[in-house]
Coordinates of C-alpha atoms in Angstrom, one line a residue:
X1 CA 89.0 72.2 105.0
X2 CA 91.8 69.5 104.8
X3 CA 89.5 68.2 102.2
X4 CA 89.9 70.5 100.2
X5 CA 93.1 71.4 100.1
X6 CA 94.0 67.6 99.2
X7 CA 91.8 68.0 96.2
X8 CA 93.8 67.8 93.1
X9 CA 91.9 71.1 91.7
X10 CA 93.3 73.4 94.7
X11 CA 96.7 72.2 94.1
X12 CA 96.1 73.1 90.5
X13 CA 94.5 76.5 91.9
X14 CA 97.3 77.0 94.6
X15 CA 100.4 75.8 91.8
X16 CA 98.7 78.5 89.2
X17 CA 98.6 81.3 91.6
X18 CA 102.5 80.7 92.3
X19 CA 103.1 80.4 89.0
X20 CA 101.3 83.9 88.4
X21 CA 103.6 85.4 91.8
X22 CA 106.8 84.2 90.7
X23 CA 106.3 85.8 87.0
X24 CA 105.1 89.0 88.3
X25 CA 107.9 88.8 90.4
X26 CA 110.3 87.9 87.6
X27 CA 109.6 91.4 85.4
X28 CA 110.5 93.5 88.2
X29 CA 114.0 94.5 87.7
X30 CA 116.6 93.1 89.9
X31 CA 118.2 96.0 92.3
X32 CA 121.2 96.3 94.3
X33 CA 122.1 98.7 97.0
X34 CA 125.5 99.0 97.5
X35 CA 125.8 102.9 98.9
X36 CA 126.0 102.2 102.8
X37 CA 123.8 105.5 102.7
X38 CA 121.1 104.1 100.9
X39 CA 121.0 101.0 102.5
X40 CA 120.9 102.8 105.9
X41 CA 118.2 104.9 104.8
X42 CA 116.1 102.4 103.6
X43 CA 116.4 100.5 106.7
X44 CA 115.6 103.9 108.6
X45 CA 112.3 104.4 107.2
X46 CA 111.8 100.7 107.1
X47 CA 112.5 100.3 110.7
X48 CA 110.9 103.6 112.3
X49 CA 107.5 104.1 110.1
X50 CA 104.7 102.9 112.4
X51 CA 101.6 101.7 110.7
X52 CA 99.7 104.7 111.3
X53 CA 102.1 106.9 108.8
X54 CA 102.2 104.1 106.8
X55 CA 98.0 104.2 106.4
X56 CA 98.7 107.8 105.6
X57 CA 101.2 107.0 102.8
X58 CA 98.8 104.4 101.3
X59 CA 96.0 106.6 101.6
X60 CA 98.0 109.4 99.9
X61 CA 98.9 106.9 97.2
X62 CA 95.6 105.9 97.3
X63 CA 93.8 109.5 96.7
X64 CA 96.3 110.2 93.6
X65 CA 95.6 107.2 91.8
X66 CA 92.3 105.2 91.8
X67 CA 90.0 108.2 91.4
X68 CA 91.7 108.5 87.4
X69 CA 91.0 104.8 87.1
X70 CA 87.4 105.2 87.9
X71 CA 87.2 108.2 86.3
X72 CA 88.2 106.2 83.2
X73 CA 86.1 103.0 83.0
X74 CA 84.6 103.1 80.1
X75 CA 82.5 100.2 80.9
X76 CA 79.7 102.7 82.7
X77 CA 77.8 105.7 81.9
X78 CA 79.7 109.3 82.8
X79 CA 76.6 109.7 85.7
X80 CA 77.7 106.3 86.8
X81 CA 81.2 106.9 86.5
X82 CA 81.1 110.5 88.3
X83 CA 79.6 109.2 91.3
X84 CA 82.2 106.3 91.8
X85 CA 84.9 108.9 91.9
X86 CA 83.1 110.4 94.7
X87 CA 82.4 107.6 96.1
X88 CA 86.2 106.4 95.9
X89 CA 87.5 109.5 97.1
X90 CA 85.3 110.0 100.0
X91 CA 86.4 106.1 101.3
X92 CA 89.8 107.5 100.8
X93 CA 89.7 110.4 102.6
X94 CA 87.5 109.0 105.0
X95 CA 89.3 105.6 106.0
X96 CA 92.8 106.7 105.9
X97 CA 91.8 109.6 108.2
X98 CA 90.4 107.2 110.8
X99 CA 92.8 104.8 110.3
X100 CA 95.9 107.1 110.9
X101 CA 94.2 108.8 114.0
X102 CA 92.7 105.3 115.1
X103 CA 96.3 103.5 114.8
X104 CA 98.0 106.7 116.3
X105 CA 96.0 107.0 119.1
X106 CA 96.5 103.0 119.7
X107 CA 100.0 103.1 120.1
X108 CA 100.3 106.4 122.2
X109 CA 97.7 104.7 124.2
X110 CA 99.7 101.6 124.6
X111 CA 103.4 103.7 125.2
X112 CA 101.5 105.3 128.1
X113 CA 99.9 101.9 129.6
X114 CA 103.4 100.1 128.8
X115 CA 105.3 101.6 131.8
X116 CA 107.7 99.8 133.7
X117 CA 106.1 99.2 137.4
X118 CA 107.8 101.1 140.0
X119 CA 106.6 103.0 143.0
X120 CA 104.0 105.9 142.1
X121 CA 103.0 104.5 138.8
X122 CA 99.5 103.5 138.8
X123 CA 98.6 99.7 138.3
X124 CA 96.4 100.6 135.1
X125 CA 99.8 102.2 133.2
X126 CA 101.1 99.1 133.4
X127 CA 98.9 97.1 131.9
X128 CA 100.2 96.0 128.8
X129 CA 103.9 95.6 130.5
X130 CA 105.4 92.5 129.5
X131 CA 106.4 90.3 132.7
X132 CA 110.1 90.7 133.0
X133 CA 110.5 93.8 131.1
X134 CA 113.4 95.6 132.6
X135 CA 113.9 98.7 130.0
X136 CA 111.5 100.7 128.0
X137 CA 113.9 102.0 125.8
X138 CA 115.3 99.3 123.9
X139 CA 114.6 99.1 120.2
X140 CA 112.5 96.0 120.8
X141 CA 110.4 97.2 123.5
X142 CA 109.5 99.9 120.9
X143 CA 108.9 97.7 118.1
X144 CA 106.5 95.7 121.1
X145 CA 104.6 98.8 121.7
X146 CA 104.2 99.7 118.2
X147 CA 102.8 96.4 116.9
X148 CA 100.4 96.3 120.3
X149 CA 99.0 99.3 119.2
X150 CA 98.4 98.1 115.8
X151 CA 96.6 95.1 117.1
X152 CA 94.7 97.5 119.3
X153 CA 93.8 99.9 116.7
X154 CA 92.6 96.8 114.7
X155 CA 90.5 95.8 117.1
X156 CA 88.7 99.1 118.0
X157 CA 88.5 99.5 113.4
X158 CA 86.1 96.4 114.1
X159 CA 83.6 98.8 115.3
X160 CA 84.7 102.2 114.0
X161 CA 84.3 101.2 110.3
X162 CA 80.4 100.3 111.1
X163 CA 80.2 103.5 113.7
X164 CA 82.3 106.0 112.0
X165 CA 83.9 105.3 108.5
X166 CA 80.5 104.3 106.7
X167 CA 78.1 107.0 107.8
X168 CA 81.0 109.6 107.3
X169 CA 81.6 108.3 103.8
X170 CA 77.8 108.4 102.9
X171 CA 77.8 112.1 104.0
X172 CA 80.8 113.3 102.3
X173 CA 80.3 110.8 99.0
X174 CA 76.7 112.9 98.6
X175 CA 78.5 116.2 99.1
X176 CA 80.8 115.6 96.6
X177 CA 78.1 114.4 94.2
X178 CA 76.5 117.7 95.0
X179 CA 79.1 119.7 94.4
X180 CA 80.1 117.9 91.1
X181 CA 76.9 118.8 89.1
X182 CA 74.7 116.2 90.2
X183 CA 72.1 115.8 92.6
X184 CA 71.9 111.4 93.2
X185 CA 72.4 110.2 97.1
X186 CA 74.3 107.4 97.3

């Protein structure tokens, strides 16, 4: 790999690509925040959206944007172009559905394993504890438990796309096909 990166044509690659960031990043239009309000609610949702509402709020985003671009390609036949807005759709609706539940069941999973050990509590709910915690209400130990669960929930999305998200999306993908005036399985 070294190899390769000391070729003179990934630098090229690499010093394009930058070039290519920076200038996208150079149209968007400077902005400043000086209302303490708006800075402070920016920081809120910054600071206290998990990543399971934010794989809702990309899969809402999502759902009310890249169906229209399929549905406009004008590269394919209207068949062809009918059944990828199914197809996009069901993925959609599909994925962020287990992806929310998947993340949010990961990190209520991990808040309830994360307890601090004390007399009564069961070794198993403290599992994922980290040695020399003392509080489980500081702001940290919440930000700890939230990005646990993410790694969790990323794990156990390993499986669940294979087990879960792509038989559920070749079920629904064929009953919206059926329901939009054709009969093709995908």
């Amino acid at each position: 790999m070294n190899t390769i990166r000391n070729t003179s044509l990934y630098k090229g690659v690499q010093k394009q690509a930058h070039r290519l960031e920076q200038g996208t990043l150079d149209l968007l239009p400077d902005a400043t925040f000086n209302k303490p309000k708006t800075v402070k609610m920016i920081g809120d949702i910054g600071h206290d959206i998990s990543s399971a509402e934010n794989r809702l709020i990309l899969g809402v985003t999502a759902l009310m944007t890249q169906p229209f671009i399929d549905a406009r390609n004008k590269n394919v036949d209207e068949e062809t172009r009918r059944v990828s807005v199914c197809r996009t759709i069901s993925k959609i609706i599909v994925g962020t559905m287990t992806g929310y539940v998947i993340r949010k069941g990961a990190i209520k999973a991990i808040r309830s394993w994360s307890q601090l050990p004390a007399p009564g509590v069961s070794r198993y709910k403290t599992l994922f504890t980290p040695k020399g915690a003392r509080s489980t209400n500081t702001e940290a130990f919440k930000q700890y438990q939230n990005a646990m669960g993410t790694v969790v929930a990323l794990v156990v999305m390993m499986f669940t796309n294979f087990l879960i998200d792509a038989p559920l999306t070749k079920i629904l993908t064929n009953l919206l096909v059926k329901n939009s005036g054709g009969d093709d399985k995908s």
